[in-house]
CSV table of C-alpha atoms and ligand atoms in Angstrom, one decimal:
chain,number,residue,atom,x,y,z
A,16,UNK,CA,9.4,-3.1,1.0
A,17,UNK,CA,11.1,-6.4,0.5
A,18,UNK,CA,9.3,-9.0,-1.4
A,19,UNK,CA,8.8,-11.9,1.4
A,20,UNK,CA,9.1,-14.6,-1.3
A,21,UNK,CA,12.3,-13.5,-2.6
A,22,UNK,CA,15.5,-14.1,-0.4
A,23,UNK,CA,16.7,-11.9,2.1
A,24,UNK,CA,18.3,-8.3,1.4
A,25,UNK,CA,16.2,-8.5,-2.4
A,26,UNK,CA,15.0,-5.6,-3.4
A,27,UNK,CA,11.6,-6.0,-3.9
A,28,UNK,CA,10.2,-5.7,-7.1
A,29,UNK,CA,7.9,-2.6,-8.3
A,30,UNK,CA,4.6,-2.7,-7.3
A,31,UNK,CA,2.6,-3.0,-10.7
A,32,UNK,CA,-0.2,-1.1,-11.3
A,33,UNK,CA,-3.3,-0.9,-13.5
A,34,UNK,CA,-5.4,2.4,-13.6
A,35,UNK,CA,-9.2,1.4,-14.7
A,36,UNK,CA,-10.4,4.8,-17.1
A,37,UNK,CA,-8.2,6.8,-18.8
A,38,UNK,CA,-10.4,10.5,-18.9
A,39,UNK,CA,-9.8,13.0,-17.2
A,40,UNK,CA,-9.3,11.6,-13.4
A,41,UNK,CA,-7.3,8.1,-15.6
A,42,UNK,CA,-4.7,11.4,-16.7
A,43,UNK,CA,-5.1,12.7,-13.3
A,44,UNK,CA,-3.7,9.4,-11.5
A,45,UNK,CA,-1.5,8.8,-14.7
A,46,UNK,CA,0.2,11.8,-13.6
A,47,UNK,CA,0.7,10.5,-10.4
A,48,UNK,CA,1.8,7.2,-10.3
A,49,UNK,CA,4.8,8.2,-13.0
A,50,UNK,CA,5.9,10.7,-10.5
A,51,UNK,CA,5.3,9.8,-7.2
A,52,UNK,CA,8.9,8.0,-6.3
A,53,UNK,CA,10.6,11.0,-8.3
A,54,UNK,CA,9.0,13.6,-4.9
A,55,UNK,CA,8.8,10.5,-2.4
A,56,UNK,CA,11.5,7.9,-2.3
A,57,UNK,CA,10.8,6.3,0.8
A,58,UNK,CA,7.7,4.8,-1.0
A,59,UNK,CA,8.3,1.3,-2.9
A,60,UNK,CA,8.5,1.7,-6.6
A,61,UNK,CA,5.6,1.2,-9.1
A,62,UNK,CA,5.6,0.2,-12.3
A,63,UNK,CA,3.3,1.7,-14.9
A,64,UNK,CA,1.9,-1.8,-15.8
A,65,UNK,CA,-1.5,-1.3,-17.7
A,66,UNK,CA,-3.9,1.0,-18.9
A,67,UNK,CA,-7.6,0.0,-19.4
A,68,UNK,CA,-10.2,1.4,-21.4
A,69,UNK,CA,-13.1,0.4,-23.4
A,70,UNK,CA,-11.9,2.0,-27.1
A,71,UNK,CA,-8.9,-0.1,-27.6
A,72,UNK,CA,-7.6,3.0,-30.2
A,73,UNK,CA,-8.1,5.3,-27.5
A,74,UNK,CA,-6.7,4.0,-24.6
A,75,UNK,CA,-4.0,2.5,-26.4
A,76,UNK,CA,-3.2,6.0,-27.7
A,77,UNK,CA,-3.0,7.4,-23.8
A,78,UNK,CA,-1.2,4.6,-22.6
A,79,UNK,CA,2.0,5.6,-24.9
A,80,UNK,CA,1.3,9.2,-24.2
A,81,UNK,CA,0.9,8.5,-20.4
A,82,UNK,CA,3.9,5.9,-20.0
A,83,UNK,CA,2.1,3.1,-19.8
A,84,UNK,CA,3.5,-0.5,-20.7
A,85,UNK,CA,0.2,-2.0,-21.5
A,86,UNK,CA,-3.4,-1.3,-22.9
A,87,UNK,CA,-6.1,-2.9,-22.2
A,88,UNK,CA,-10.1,-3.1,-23.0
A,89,UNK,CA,-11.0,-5.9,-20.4
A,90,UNK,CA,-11.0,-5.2,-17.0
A,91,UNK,CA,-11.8,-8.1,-15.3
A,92,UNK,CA,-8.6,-9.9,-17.3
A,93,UNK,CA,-6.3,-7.3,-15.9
A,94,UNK,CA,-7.5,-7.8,-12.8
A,95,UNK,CA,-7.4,-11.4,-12.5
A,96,UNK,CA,-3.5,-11.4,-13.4
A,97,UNK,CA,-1.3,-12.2,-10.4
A,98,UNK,CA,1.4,-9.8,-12.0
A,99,UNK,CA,-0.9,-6.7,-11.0
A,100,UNK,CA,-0.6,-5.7,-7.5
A,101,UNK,CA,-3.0,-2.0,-7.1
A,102,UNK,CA,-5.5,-1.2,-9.0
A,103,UNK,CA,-7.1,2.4,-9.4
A,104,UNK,CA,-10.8,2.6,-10.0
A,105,UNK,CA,-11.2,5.7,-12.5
A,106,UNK,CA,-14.4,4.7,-14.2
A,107,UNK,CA,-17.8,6.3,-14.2
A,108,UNK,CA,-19.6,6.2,-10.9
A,109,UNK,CA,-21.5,3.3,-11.6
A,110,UNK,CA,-19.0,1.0,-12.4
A,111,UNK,CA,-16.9,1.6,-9.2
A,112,UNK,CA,-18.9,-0.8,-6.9
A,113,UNK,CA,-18.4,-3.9,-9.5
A,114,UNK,CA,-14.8,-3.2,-10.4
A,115,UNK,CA,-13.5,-2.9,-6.6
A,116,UNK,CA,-15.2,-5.3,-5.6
A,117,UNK,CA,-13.7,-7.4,-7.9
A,118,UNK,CA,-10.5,-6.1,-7.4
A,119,UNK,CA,-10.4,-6.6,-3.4
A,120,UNK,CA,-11.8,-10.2,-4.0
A,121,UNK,CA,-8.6,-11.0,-6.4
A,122,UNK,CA,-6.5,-10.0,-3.3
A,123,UNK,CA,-5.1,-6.2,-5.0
A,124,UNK,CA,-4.5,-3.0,-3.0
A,125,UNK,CA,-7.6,-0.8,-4.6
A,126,UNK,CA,-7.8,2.8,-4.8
A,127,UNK,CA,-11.7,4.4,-6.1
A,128,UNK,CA,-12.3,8.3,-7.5
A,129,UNK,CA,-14.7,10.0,-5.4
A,130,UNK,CA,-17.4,9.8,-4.6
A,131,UNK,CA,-16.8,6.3,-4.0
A,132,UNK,CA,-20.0,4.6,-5.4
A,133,UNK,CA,-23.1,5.9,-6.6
A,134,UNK,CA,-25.6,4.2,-3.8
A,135,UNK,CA,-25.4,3.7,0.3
A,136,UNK,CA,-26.0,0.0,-0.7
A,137,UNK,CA,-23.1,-0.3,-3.0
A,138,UNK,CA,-21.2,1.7,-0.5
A,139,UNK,CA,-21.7,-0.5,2.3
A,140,UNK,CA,-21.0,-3.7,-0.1
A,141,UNK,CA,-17.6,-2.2,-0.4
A,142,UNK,CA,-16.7,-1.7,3.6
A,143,UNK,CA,-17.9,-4.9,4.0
A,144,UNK,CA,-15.4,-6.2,1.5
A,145,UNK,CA,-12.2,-3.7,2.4
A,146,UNK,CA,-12.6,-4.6,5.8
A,147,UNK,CA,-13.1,-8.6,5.3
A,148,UNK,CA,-9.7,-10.6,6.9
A,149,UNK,CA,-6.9,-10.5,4.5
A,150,UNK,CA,-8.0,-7.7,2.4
A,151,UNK,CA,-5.6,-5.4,0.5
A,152,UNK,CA,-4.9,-1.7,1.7
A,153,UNK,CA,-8.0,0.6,0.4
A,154,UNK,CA,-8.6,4.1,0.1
A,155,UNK,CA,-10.9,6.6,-1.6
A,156,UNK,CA,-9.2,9.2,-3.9
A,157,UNK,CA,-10.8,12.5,-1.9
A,158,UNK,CA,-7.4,14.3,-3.3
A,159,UNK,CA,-8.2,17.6,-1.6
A,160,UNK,CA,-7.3,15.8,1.6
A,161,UNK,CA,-3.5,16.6,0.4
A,162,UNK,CA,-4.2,20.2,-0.5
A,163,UNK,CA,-1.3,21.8,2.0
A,164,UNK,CA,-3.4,24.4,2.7
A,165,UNK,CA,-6.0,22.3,4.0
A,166,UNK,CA,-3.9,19.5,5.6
A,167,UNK,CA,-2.1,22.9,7.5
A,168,UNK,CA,-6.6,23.9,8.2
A,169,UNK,CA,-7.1,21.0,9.9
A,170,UNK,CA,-3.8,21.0,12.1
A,171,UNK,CA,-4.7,24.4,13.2
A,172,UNK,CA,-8.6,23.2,14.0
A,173,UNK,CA,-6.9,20.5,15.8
A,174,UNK,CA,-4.9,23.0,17.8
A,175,UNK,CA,-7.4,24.8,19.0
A,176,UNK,CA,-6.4,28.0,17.1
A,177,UNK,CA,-9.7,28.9,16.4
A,178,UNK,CA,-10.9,27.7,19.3
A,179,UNK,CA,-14.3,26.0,19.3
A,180,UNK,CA,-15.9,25.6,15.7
A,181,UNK,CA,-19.7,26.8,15.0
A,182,UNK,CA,-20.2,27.5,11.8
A,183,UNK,CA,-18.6,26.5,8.7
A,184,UNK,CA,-19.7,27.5,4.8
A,185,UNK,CA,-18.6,25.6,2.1
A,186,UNK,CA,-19.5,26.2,-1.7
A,187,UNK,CA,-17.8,24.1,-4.5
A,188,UNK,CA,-18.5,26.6,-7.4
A,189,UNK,CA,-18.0,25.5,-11.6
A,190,UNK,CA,-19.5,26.7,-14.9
A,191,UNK,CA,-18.8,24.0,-17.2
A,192,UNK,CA,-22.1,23.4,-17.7
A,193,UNK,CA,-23.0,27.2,-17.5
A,194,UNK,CA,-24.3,26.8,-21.6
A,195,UNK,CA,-27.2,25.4,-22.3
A,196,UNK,CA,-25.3,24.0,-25.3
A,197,UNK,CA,-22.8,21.9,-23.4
A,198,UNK,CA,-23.2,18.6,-24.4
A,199,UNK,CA,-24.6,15.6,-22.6
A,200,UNK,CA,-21.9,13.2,-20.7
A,201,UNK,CA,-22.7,10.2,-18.8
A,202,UNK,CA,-22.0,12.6,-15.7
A,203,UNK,CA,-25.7,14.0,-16.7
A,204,UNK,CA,-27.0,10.6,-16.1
A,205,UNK,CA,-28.5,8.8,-13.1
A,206,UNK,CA,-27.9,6.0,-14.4
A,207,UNK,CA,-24.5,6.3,-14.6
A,208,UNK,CA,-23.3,9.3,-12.3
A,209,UNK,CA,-25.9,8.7,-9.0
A,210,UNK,CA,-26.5,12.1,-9.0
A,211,UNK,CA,-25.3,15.4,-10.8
A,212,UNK,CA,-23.1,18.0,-8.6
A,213,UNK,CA,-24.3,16.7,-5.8
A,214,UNK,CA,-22.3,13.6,-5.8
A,215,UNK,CA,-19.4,15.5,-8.2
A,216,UNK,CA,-18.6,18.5,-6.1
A,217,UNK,CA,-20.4,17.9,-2.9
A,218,UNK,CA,-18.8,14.6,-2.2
A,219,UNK,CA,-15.1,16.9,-1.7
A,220,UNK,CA,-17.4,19.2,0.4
A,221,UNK,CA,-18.8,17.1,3.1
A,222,UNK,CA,-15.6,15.2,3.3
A,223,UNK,CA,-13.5,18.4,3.7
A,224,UNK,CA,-16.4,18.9,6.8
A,225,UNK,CA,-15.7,15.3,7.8
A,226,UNK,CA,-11.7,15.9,7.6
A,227,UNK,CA,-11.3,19.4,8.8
A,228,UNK,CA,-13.5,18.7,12.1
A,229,UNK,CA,-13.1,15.4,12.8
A,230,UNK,CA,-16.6,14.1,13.2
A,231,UNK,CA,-19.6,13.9,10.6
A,232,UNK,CA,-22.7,15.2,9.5
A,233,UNK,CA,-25.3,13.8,11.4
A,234,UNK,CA,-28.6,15.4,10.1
A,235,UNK,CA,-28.9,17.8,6.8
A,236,UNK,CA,-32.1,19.8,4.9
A,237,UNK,CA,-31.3,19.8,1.4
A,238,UNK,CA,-32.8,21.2,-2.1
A,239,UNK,CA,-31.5,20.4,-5.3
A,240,UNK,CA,-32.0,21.9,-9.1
A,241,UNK,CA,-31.9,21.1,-12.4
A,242,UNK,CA,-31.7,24.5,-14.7
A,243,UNK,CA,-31.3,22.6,-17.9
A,244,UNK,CA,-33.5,19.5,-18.6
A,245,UNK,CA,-32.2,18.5,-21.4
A,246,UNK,CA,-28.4,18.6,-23.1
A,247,UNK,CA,-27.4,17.8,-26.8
A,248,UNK,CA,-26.8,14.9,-27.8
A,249,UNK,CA,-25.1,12.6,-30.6
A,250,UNK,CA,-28.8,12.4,-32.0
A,251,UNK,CA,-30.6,14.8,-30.7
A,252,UNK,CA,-31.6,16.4,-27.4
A,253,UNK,CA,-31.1,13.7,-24.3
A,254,UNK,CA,-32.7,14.1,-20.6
A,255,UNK,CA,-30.6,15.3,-18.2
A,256,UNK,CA,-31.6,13.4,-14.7
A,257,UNK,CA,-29.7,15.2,-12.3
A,258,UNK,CA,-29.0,17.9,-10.4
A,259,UNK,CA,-27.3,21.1,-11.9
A,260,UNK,CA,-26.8,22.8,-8.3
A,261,UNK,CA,-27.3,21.8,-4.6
A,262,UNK,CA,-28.1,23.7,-1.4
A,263,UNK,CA,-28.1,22.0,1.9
A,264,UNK,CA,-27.6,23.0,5.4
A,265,UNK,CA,-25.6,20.2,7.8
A,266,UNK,CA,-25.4,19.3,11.2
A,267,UNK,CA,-22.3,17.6,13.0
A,268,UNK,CA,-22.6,15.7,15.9
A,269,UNK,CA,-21.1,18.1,18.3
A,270,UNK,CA,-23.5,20.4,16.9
A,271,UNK,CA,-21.7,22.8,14.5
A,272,UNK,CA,-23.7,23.9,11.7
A,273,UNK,CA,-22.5,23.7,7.8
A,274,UNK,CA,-23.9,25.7,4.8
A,275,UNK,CA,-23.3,24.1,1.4
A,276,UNK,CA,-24.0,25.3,-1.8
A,277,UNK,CA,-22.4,23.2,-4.7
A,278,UNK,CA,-23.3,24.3,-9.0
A,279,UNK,CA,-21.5,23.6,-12.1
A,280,UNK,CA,-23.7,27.0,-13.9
A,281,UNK,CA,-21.6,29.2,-11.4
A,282,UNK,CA,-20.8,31.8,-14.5
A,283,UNK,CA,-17.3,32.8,-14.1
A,284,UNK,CA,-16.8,29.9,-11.0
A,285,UNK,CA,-13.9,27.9,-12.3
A,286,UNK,CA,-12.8,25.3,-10.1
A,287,UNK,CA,-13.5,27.4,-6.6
A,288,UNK,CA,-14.0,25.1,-3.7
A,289,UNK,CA,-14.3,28.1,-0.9
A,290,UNK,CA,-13.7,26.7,2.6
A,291,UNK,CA,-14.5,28.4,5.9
A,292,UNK,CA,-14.4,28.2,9.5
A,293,UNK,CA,-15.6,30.5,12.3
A,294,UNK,CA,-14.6,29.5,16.0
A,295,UNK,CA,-14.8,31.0,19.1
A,296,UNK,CA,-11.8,32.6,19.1
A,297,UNK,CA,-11.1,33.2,15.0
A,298,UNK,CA,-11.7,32.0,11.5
A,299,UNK,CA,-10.1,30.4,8.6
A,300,UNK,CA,-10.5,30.3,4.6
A,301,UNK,CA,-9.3,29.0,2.0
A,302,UNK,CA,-10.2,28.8,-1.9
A,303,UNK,CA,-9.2,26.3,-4.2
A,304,UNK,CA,-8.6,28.9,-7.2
A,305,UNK,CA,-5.5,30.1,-4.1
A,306,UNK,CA,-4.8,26.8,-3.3
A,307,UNK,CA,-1.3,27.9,-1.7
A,308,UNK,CA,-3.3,30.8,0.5
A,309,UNK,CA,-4.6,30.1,3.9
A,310,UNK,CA,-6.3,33.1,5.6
A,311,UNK,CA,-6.3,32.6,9.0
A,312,UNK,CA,-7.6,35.0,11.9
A,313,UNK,CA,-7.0,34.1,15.9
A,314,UNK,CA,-8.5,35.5,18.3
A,315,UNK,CA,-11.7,38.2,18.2
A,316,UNK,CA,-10.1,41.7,16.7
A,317,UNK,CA,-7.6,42.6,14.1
A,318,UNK,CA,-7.5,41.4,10.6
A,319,UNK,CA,-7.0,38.0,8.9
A,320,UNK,CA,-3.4,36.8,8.1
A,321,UNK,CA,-2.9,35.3,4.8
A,322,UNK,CA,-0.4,32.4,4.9
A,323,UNK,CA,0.9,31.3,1.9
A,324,UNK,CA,1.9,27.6,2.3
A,325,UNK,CA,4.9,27.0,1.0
A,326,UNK,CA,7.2,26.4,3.8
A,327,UNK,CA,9.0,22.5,4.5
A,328,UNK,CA,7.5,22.4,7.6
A,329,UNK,CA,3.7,23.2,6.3
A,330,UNK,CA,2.1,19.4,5.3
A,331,UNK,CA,3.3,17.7,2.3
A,332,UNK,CA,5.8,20.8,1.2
A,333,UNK,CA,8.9,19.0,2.2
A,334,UNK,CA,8.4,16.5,-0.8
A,335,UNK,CA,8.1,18.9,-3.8
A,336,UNK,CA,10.4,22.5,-3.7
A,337,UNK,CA,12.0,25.6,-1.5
A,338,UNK,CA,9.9,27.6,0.7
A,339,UNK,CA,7.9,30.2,-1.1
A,340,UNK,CA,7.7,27.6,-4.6
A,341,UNK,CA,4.0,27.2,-5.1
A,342,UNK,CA,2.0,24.2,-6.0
A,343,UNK,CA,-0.7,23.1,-8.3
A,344,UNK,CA,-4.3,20.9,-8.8
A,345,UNK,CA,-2.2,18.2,-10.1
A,346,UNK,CA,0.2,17.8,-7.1
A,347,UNK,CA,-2.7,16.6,-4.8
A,348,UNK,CA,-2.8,13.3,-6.5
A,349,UNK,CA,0.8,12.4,-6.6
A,350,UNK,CA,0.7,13.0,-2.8
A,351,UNK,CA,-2.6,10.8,-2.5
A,352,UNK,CA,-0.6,8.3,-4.6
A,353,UNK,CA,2.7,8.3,-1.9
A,354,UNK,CA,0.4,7.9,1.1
A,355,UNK,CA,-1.4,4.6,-0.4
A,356,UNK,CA,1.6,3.5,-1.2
A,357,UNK,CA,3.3,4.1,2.2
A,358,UNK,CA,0.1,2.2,3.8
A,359,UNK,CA,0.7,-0.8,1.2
A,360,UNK,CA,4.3,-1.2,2.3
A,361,UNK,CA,3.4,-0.7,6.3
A,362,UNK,CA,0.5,-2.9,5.8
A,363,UNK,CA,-1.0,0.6,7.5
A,364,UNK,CA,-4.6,1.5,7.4
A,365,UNK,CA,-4.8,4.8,4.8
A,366,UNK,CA,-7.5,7.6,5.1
A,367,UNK,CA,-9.6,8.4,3.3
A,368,UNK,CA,-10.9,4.8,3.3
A,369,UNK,CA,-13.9,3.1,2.9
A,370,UNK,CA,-15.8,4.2,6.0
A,371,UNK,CA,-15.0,7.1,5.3
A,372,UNK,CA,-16.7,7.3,1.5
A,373,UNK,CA,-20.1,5.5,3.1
A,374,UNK,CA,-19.9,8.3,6.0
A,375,UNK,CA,-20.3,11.2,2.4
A,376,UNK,CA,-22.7,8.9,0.5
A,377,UNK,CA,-25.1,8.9,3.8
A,378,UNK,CA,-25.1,12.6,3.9
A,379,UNK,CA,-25.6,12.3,-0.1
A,380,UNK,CA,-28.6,10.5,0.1
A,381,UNK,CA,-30.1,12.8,3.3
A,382,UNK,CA,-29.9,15.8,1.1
A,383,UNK,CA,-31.8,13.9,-1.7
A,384,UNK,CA,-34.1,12.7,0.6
A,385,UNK,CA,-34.8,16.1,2.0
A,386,UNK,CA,-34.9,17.3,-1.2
A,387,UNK,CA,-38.1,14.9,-2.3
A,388,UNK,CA,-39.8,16.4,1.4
A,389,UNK,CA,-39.6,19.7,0.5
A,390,UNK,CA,-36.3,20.3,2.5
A,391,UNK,CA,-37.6,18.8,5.8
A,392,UNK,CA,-34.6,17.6,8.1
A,393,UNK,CA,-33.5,14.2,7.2
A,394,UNK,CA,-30.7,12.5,9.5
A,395,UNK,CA,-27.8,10.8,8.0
A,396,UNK,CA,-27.8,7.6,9.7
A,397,UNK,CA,-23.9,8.1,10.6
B,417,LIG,C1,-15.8,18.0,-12.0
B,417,LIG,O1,-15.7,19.0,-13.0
B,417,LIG,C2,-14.4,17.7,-11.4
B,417,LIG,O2,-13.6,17.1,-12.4
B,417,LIG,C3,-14.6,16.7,-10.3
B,417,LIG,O3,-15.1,15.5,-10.8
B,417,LIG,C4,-13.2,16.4,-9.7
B,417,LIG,O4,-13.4,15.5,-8.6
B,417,LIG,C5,-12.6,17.8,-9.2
B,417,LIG,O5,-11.4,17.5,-8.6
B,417,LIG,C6,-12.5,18.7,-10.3
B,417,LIG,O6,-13.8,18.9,-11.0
């Protein structure tokens, strides 16, 4: 990308970035952003500019340890200097609305965690504003999309080698929360996290419907449960005002029914989001704890076929190592990272994107709805 104010033939300068939240997912992108031009040179270079977090100690602490050259405890400063050119929402849920908005207003390229805001309303506020004239590139951080294994699902969807999808059954399956002793975190919180594993976990699972078929969910039944009311906390027992696990069956447009079942008191689950597709003419499945495995069965007899993605030619393999050199959790991200940043050089649209985060929250907000009508159908509104 060349910088149009400089003169001609001047390489542009780094793109500077500033990653909002600097838990888990703040690492996760971290991670990312300090090796994404190492596996994708064609993408313009970044520059590592600021880390922001509310305990000044703390974040300063992960900014050295992540390679930051900043930290930072105010947001809103970082984000109104004209030296910062993307900035990466990693925040609790209910801060994501304020700060992209805020960030697309100042004129920066904005990238939001999943799911991408806590409400329908907040969602919409947020397509509204990524899709206003003049906006910056924006995309929603639904990293699974760059799982090989399922970029290579949806290809073969696309193909027709299953031929006409009916059914598909998802589960996204943890156990952090397995012990009734696990502390409370603010993801056990309404008020903070919209909803419990729901909005966690389900938000990868109705996108991965979304992405894998091409169309969305149109109409869902839904129950959801909370097995442990209340968590410890720093004094005392707190309320927890979410949903421990999820169940919900989904319709697409075109018909093709989905079963979901989402938990983070799966005993034993560890981070197994199980994906599968029956056609007309074959199935597919994939697991997240196999993330290089793709079982894939054509036609109506004989047995699945395991592919193990690995090969330059399957999606995104050509960028990290040899054929038959497995990938990780961690590698999703750094691809999510090269793909905004290719759309922030083209000036391309990027998927996910906004639309595509208010197309999940809908079906969010179905299942809660069905939920509170003792699991009567509720449509989706997309
Ligand atoms: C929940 O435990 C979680 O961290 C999700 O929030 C992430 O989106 C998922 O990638 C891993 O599990």
């Amino acid at each position: 990308m060349t910088d149009p104010s400089a003169g001609a033939g001047t390489p542009a300068r780094p793109l500077a970035v500033a990653v909002i939240g600097y838990s888990f997912m703040g690492k996760a992108h971290s991670n990312a952003w300090r090796n994404v031009r190492a596996f994708y040179p064609e993408v313009p270079a970044v520059q590592m500019q600021v880390l922001v977090g509310r305990d000044g100690a703390g974040v300063r602490e992960a900014a050295d340890r992540y390679g930051w050259a900043e930290a930072a405890t105010d947001w809103r400063q970082v984000i109104a200097r004209d030296d910062v050119d993307i900035v990466d929402v990693c925040t609790p849920g209910h801060l994501h609305a304020e700060v992209a908005l805020a960030a697309l207003a100042a004129g920066k390229h904005v990238l939001v965690e999943k799911p991408l805001a806590n409400s329908v309303a907040e969602c919409e506020d947020l397509v509204a504003a990524a899709t206003a004239p003049g906006a910056g590139r924006a995309m929603l951080g639904f990293n699974y999309r760059r799982v090989p294994a399922l970029a290579l699902a949806r290809d073969l969807v696309r193909e027709g080698r299953i031929g006409q999808v009916r059914a598909v059954r998802l589960s996204y399956l943890q156990d952090w929360l397995a012990d009734d002793r696990a502390p409370m975190t603010w993801r056990l919180r309404k008020e903070t996290a919209g909803t419990g594993v729901l909005g966690d976990l389900g938000s990868h699972a109705v996108d991965q419907v979304h992405y894998l078929l091409g169309e969305t969910v149109t109409s869902v039944r839904g129950e959801l449960r909370t097995f442990v009311p209340q968590r410890p906390g720093p004094s005392g027992p707190e309320e927890v005002t979410v949903d421990d696990a999820a169940w919900a069956t989904l319709q697409t447009a075109s018909g093709v029914v989905a079963s979901l079942e989402v938990s983070r008191v799966a005993t034993g689950r560890k981070n197994s989001l199980q994906v599968e597709l029956y056609g007309t003419d074959g199935s597919i499945r994939f697991d997240l704890e196999r993330l290089n495995e793709l079982r894939v069965l054509s036609g109506t007899g004989g047995g699945a076929e395991t592919v193990l993605v690995t090969e330059p030619d399957h999606p995104y393999l050509a960028a990290w190592w040899p054929a038959g050199h497995v990938l990780g959790w961690d590698h999703t991200f750094t691809s999510q990272a090269a793909d905004f940043l290719r759309a922030v050089d083209r000036g391309e649209p990027v998927q996910p994107d906004f639309a595509a985060g208010l197309a999940v929250q809908r079906v969010l907000a179905a299942v809660e709805a069905s939920h509170a009508r003792g699991g009567a159908r509720v449509d989706t509104g997309n």
